[in-house]
Amino acid sequence: MPKEENRSNSRKAIRERAKRRKELIRDEKLEEGSATEKNLWMSWGKQFFLSLAFAIALIFICFVGQDPPSLRTLGEVVPENVYSDRAFQYLSDVRRAEAEEWIRSSTPREFAQNFAGQENFLKALIRLEEGLLTIETLPEETKGQAFLSLIGEIEKNFNITLTLEELTWLRKWRSFPNEKDLFSQIKKLLSKLHLRGVVKFPSNDQKFVSESNATREIEVSMISFVSDLVILSDLENGLRFLLEPEEIEGVYPYLSKSISEIKLSLEEGGAFPEGGLLLGDLIESADENASFEAREFRDELVEIFSEFAIKGLYLRTIDREATTASQERAIAQMEPPVVAVKEGELILKMGSKVSALDLEKYSKFLNLTTEDRNLLPKRIFITLGTFLFSILYISLIIPSFWQDLSTASIVSFSILANLGLSRFILELGGTDLFGGNAILVGLLPNLLPVALASMIVMITVGPRMATLTALMTSIFHAAMQNAGIDAFSTGFSSALVGAYFCRDVRLRGRALKAGTLAGLTAAIMAVGIGIASGSGAFSVINHAGVALIVGVFTGALVLGAMPLFENGFKVATDATLFELTDFNHPLLRRMQVEAPGTYHHSLMVANLSENAAIAVGANPILCRAASLFHDIGKMSQPQYFSENQGEFDNPHDRKNPAMSALIIKSHVKEGIDLARENGLPKVLRDVIRQHHGTTLVKFFFYQAKEKFKQEKLSLNENEIGDPDESTYRYDGPRPRFKESAIIFFADSVEAAARSLPKVTQHSIEELL
């Protein structure tokens, strides 16, 4: 009877506990439902306000304060006639630039005279004359050294180089009692030329003498001067031969002989020539040989004297400050160039190529017309329509997107950054950097990195969101330019191609390849559209080349931005995960040494989960990387895990079940701490936390139950209950995403398969 009564009381207690458990579950569900409904409203409210903020940011970045659109391509073929519906006039920057260019090219240049150089040469002449006079008074044996000293002094003090030959002939004809004075002749000639002004090249108005003409004038003057040089002068006290026959006998024998004969004739009482004997008289000599040598001698002296005189010829140099000031004065006096357009006037003619003036006139016309029709409301409606489509797309295709704030932040920031950069480039078109060159302004649409956001989103989020990002950025890029289907199709195709080739970026360098292919797509589209619209070959080549270069630049920009997104938004890309699969990672190297069994187990789980991920369409590289690190917490006490024990004693034999369970469970927390210390991505820490879910450590739980059962029997106490499950249950949470669930099952299967007596395909299938 007591046993039956105890059994009845036990059943009654079990029923009471079951009833209380049901009531608790019901209350939890009611609270969970109420909380879920409340959280749902809070979630929708947050989504609404974040979406509204994103839309407002888009409108401000893309449209607020934007200049009205215009034709942006110089040389573009006009598709249709454009007439002005009103009369207007404006100050033309194009005409002004043309007028300024003409003034700058036609205004005479201002030249500066080198007074210092001219004065230096005159001082050198004075010192040279003084030196030659001094040398004349010296004994013959010292004259040679005196000549050399004078040459050195002139070069040192006046920077004029003389040769001994030049000095010899200058000494002989340096001065005369009459007007035939070499130095005076050179001074007069140079003064005349300097007064007129000598320049390197002739000026436009022929105001100055060119250097070549001035040199020619010096040579002509020297020919006349040398021809009148006195060979024999009549002095009161007798004859004076300025050129002794012996001085030239070696080079000019016939001339020397002729002078000797004249000298002999005069010594014998012959008639003295009126005005003395000149070199020109010898040139006119009846003796042809003497006449020829006299002419050669004259030419030699002309060359020597001309070269000496040219050393004192100083060219005028362009005075750039004075020239600029003269040009600016002329520009300031210029009438403002006003372009007047009549009502009904043809602004752009169909089939003609757009000139710089056409571009300016059409832009001014658009400025006037857009004042009457503000484009901002239209663009706001475009934004709202795009957002409505995006919200529906996300709700139908990727509803989980709203639950991950990090993912939403990445997409939003990528789109805003991309459009902000493009707006900045478009605004450069109105600055001096681009505004002065219509060709560069025309290339602006191809300078926009349309594929940037879609490539980043593809790498960090995934293909579905990358497709929507490509669509949104293409729409807003076209709207910013007020362009049509051409700009949209070019941008969308380029963004999609860039995203497509970023779908498996395990090596970071592939982003550069993806950007290049995106640029190539834009270049092909530019060529096709340019040929179809009749644009010139030069324009088409420019647009295609710029599109390709911008694609390469976009790939490089994505490459540089990836670490910023990974660190800023705590997201792990395939490239980062692939780098973590390197067996030389410090944690993996440490596990190979400290917990080799766990390391082998992790490799097996990695292979299982990777293949499973491929089969179900999950991320295989994430599964492999997370599997390699999921049990790193076991390194803190590796001897307590069966795969590391081998033939050694089992330390659990000396522990009670509760303590053993706590040690086994602790490897999850230890793993999270190790992962955080070593900078592993959040997604890997999540897998470590979730890879056992909330499962029981069954071996020790059943061991504890058996122990409790034995205690009941030994103490004959029916009130002793079962062991507390929470002590033997992992803290969880359960797997929250596909890859985590795959690793959860792969880990369990691998551990269970290891416990089989014989591992065969049949036994594993039976186990599963």
Short mmCIF file of C-alpha atoms in Angstrom, two decimals, residues 5-190:
data_model
loop_
_atom_site.label_atom_id
_atom_site.label_comp_id
_atom_site.label_asym_id
_atom_site.label_seq_id
_atom_site.Cartn_x
_atom_site.Cartn_y
_atom_site.Cartn_z
CA GLU A 5 0.40 5.49 -2.55
CA ASN A 6 3.88 6.78 -3.37
CA ARG A 7 3.40 5.85 -7.02
CA SER A 8 0.06 7.72 -7.06
CA ASN A 9 1.59 10.79 -5.44
CA SER A 10 4.44 10.71 -7.98
CA ARG A 11 2.01 10.58 -10.90
CA LYS A 12 0.03 13.43 -9.35
CA ALA A 13 3.19 15.52 -8.98
CA ILE A 14 4.13 14.84 -12.61
CA ARG A 15 0.66 15.94 -13.78
CA GLU A 16 0.93 19.13 -11.71
CA ARG A 17 4.33 19.94 -13.20
CA ALA A 18 3.01 19.30 -16.73
CA LYS A 19 0.02 21.56 -16.07
CA ARG A 20 2.23 24.36 -14.77
CA ARG A 21 4.55 23.92 -17.79
CA LYS A 22 1.61 24.28 -20.20
CA GLU A 23 0.41 27.41 -18.42
CA LEU A 24 3.91 28.91 -18.59
CA ILE A 25 4.19 28.09 -22.30
CA ARG A 26 0.76 29.67 -22.96
CA ASP A 27 1.70 32.83 -21.04
CA GLU A 28 5.04 33.01 -22.88
CA LYS A 29 3.27 32.71 -26.23
CA LEU A 30 0.80 35.46 -25.30
CA GLU A 31 3.65 37.71 -24.17
CA GLU A 32 5.66 36.79 -27.26
CA GLY A 33 2.67 37.57 -29.51
CA SER A 34 2.12 40.91 -27.82
CA ALA A 35 5.83 41.70 -28.03
CA THR A 36 5.96 40.54 -31.66
CA GLU A 37 3.07 42.82 -32.61
CA LYS A 38 4.70 45.71 -30.78
CA ASN A 39 8.08 44.97 -32.36
CA LEU A 40 6.42 44.72 -35.78
CA TRP A 41 4.96 48.21 -35.46
CA MET A 42 8.29 49.52 -34.18
CA SER A 43 10.09 47.81 -37.06
CA TRP A 44 7.74 49.27 -39.67
CA GLY A 45 8.08 52.70 -38.09
CA LYS A 46 11.86 52.47 -38.14
CA GLN A 47 11.84 51.29 -41.76
CA PHE A 48 9.56 54.15 -42.76
CA PHE A 49 11.66 56.85 -41.13
CA LEU A 50 14.95 55.39 -42.38
CA SER A 51 13.56 55.11 -45.91
CA LEU A 52 12.24 58.67 -45.73
CA ALA A 53 15.64 59.93 -44.54
CA PHE A 54 17.34 58.00 -47.34
CA ALA A 55 14.98 59.47 -49.94
CA ILE A 56 15.51 63.02 -48.66
CA ALA A 57 19.28 62.51 -48.71
CA LEU A 58 19.05 61.24 -52.29
CA ILE A 59 17.04 64.27 -53.41
CA PHE A 60 19.47 66.69 -51.78
CA ILE A 61 22.56 64.94 -53.14
CA CYS A 62 21.25 64.50 -56.67
CA PHE A 63 18.97 67.44 -57.40
CA VAL A 64 18.88 70.35 -54.93
CA GLY A 65 20.85 73.32 -56.23
CA GLN A 66 21.70 71.62 -59.50
CA ASP A 67 22.18 73.79 -62.57
CA PRO A 68 19.66 73.22 -65.37
CA PRO A 69 20.76 70.52 -67.83
CA SER A 70 22.17 71.30 -71.23
CA LEU A 71 23.82 69.72 -74.24
CA ARG A 72 27.19 68.63 -72.96
CA THR A 73 29.01 67.43 -76.06
CA LEU A 74 30.93 69.68 -78.40
CA GLY A 75 30.70 68.26 -81.91
CA GLU A 76 27.48 66.36 -81.16
CA VAL A 77 25.13 66.12 -84.13
CA VAL A 78 21.89 68.00 -83.42
CA PRO A 79 18.95 65.54 -83.68
CA GLU A 80 16.27 68.20 -84.35
CA ASN A 81 15.82 71.92 -84.90
CA VAL A 82 15.55 74.05 -81.76
CA TYR A 83 13.86 77.47 -82.00
CA SER A 84 13.70 80.19 -79.39
CA ASP A 85 10.19 80.98 -78.17
CA ARG A 86 11.29 84.37 -76.86
CA ALA A 87 13.76 87.17 -77.52
CA PHE A 88 16.70 87.40 -75.16
CA GLN A 89 20.29 88.55 -75.02
CA TYR A 90 23.28 87.68 -72.91
CA LEU A 91 26.95 88.44 -72.44
CA SER A 92 28.83 85.75 -74.34
CA ASP A 93 31.80 84.16 -72.62
CA VAL A 94 32.67 82.37 -75.87
CA ARG A 95 32.79 85.62 -77.88
CA ARG A 96 34.67 87.32 -75.08
CA ALA A 97 37.27 84.54 -75.00
CA GLU A 98 37.69 84.80 -78.79
CA ALA A 99 38.05 88.60 -78.60
CA GLU A 100 40.57 88.38 -75.77
CA GLU A 101 42.58 85.81 -77.70
CA TRP A 102 42.65 88.10 -80.75
CA ILE A 103 43.73 91.09 -78.64
CA ARG A 104 46.51 89.11 -76.98
CA SER A 105 47.82 87.89 -80.33
CA SER A 106 47.55 91.27 -82.09
CA THR A 107 48.78 93.62 -79.36
CA PRO A 108 52.45 94.54 -80.06
CA ARG A 109 54.88 93.11 -77.58
CA GLU A 110 56.76 95.44 -75.28
CA PHE A 111 60.57 95.14 -75.25
CA ALA A 112 63.12 96.20 -72.64
CA GLN A 113 66.44 97.78 -73.65
CA ASN A 114 69.66 96.46 -72.10
CA PHE A 115 71.20 99.75 -70.99
CA ALA A 116 73.61 98.06 -68.61
CA GLY A 117 75.11 95.93 -71.39
CA GLN A 118 75.48 98.88 -73.76
CA GLU A 119 77.19 100.97 -71.10
CA ASN A 120 79.49 98.08 -70.24
CA PHE A 121 80.66 97.82 -73.88
CA LEU A 122 81.31 101.56 -74.14
CA LYS A 123 83.42 101.42 -70.98
CA ALA A 124 85.31 98.48 -72.47
CA LEU A 125 86.06 100.54 -75.60
CA ILE A 126 87.40 103.40 -73.50
CA ARG A 127 89.58 101.08 -71.44
CA LEU A 128 90.76 99.30 -74.59
CA GLU A 129 91.76 102.57 -76.21
CA GLU A 130 93.58 103.68 -73.09
CA GLY A 131 95.37 100.35 -72.88
CA LEU A 132 96.47 100.48 -76.52
CA LEU A 133 97.83 104.01 -76.06
CA THR A 134 99.78 102.86 -73.02
CA ILE A 135 101.19 99.86 -74.88
CA GLU A 136 102.48 102.15 -77.66
CA THR A 137 104.81 103.78 -75.13
CA LEU A 138 106.29 100.50 -73.94
CA PRO A 139 109.51 98.88 -75.21
CA GLU A 140 109.01 96.33 -77.98
CA GLU A 141 110.12 93.40 -75.82
CA THR A 142 107.32 94.03 -73.27
CA LYS A 143 104.48 94.74 -75.69
CA GLY A 144 103.59 91.07 -76.20
CA GLN A 145 103.00 90.49 -72.50
CA ALA A 146 101.15 93.81 -72.23
CA PHE A 147 98.78 92.73 -75.02
CA LEU A 148 97.96 89.51 -73.16
CA SER A 149 97.42 91.39 -69.89
CA LEU A 150 95.05 93.82 -71.61
CA ILE A 151 93.07 90.95 -73.16
CA GLY A 152 92.71 89.31 -69.72
CA GLU A 153 91.67 92.58 -68.08
CA ILE A 154 88.96 93.26 -70.69
CA GLU A 155 87.55 89.74 -70.31
CA LYS A 156 87.61 89.85 -66.50
CA ASN A 157 86.16 93.32 -65.99
CA PHE A 158 83.79 93.59 -68.96
CA ASN A 159 83.12 89.96 -69.92
CA ILE A 160 84.28 90.61 -73.50
CA THR A 161 86.60 88.07 -75.10
CA LEU A 162 89.30 89.32 -77.52
CA THR A 163 91.91 87.42 -79.51
CA LEU A 164 95.47 88.54 -80.12
CA GLU A 165 94.72 88.87 -83.86
CA GLU A 166 91.74 91.16 -83.18
CA LEU A 167 93.81 93.30 -80.85
CA THR A 168 96.62 93.55 -83.42
CA TRP A 169 94.38 95.01 -86.13
CA LEU A 170 92.38 97.16 -83.68
CA ARG A 171 95.66 98.66 -82.50
CA LYS A 172 96.72 99.56 -86.04
CA TRP A 173 93.51 101.42 -86.98
CA ARG A 174 92.11 102.37 -83.59
CA SER A 175 92.22 106.17 -84.29
CA PHE A 176 93.18 108.77 -86.85
CA PRO A 177 93.52 112.52 -86.81
CA ASN A 178 90.59 112.68 -89.21
CA GLU A 179 87.07 111.21 -89.03
CA LYS A 180 88.26 107.68 -89.93
CA ASP A 181 88.21 106.44 -86.33
CA LEU A 182 87.33 102.74 -85.88
CA PHE A 183 86.12 103.00 -82.30
CA SER A 184 84.08 106.13 -83.07
CA GLN A 185 82.57 104.37 -86.08
CA ILE A 186 81.56 101.37 -83.95
CA LYS A 187 80.04 103.63 -81.27
CA LYS A 188 77.95 105.55 -83.82
CA LEU A 189 76.76 102.38 -85.52
CA LEU A 190 75.77 100.62 -82.29
#
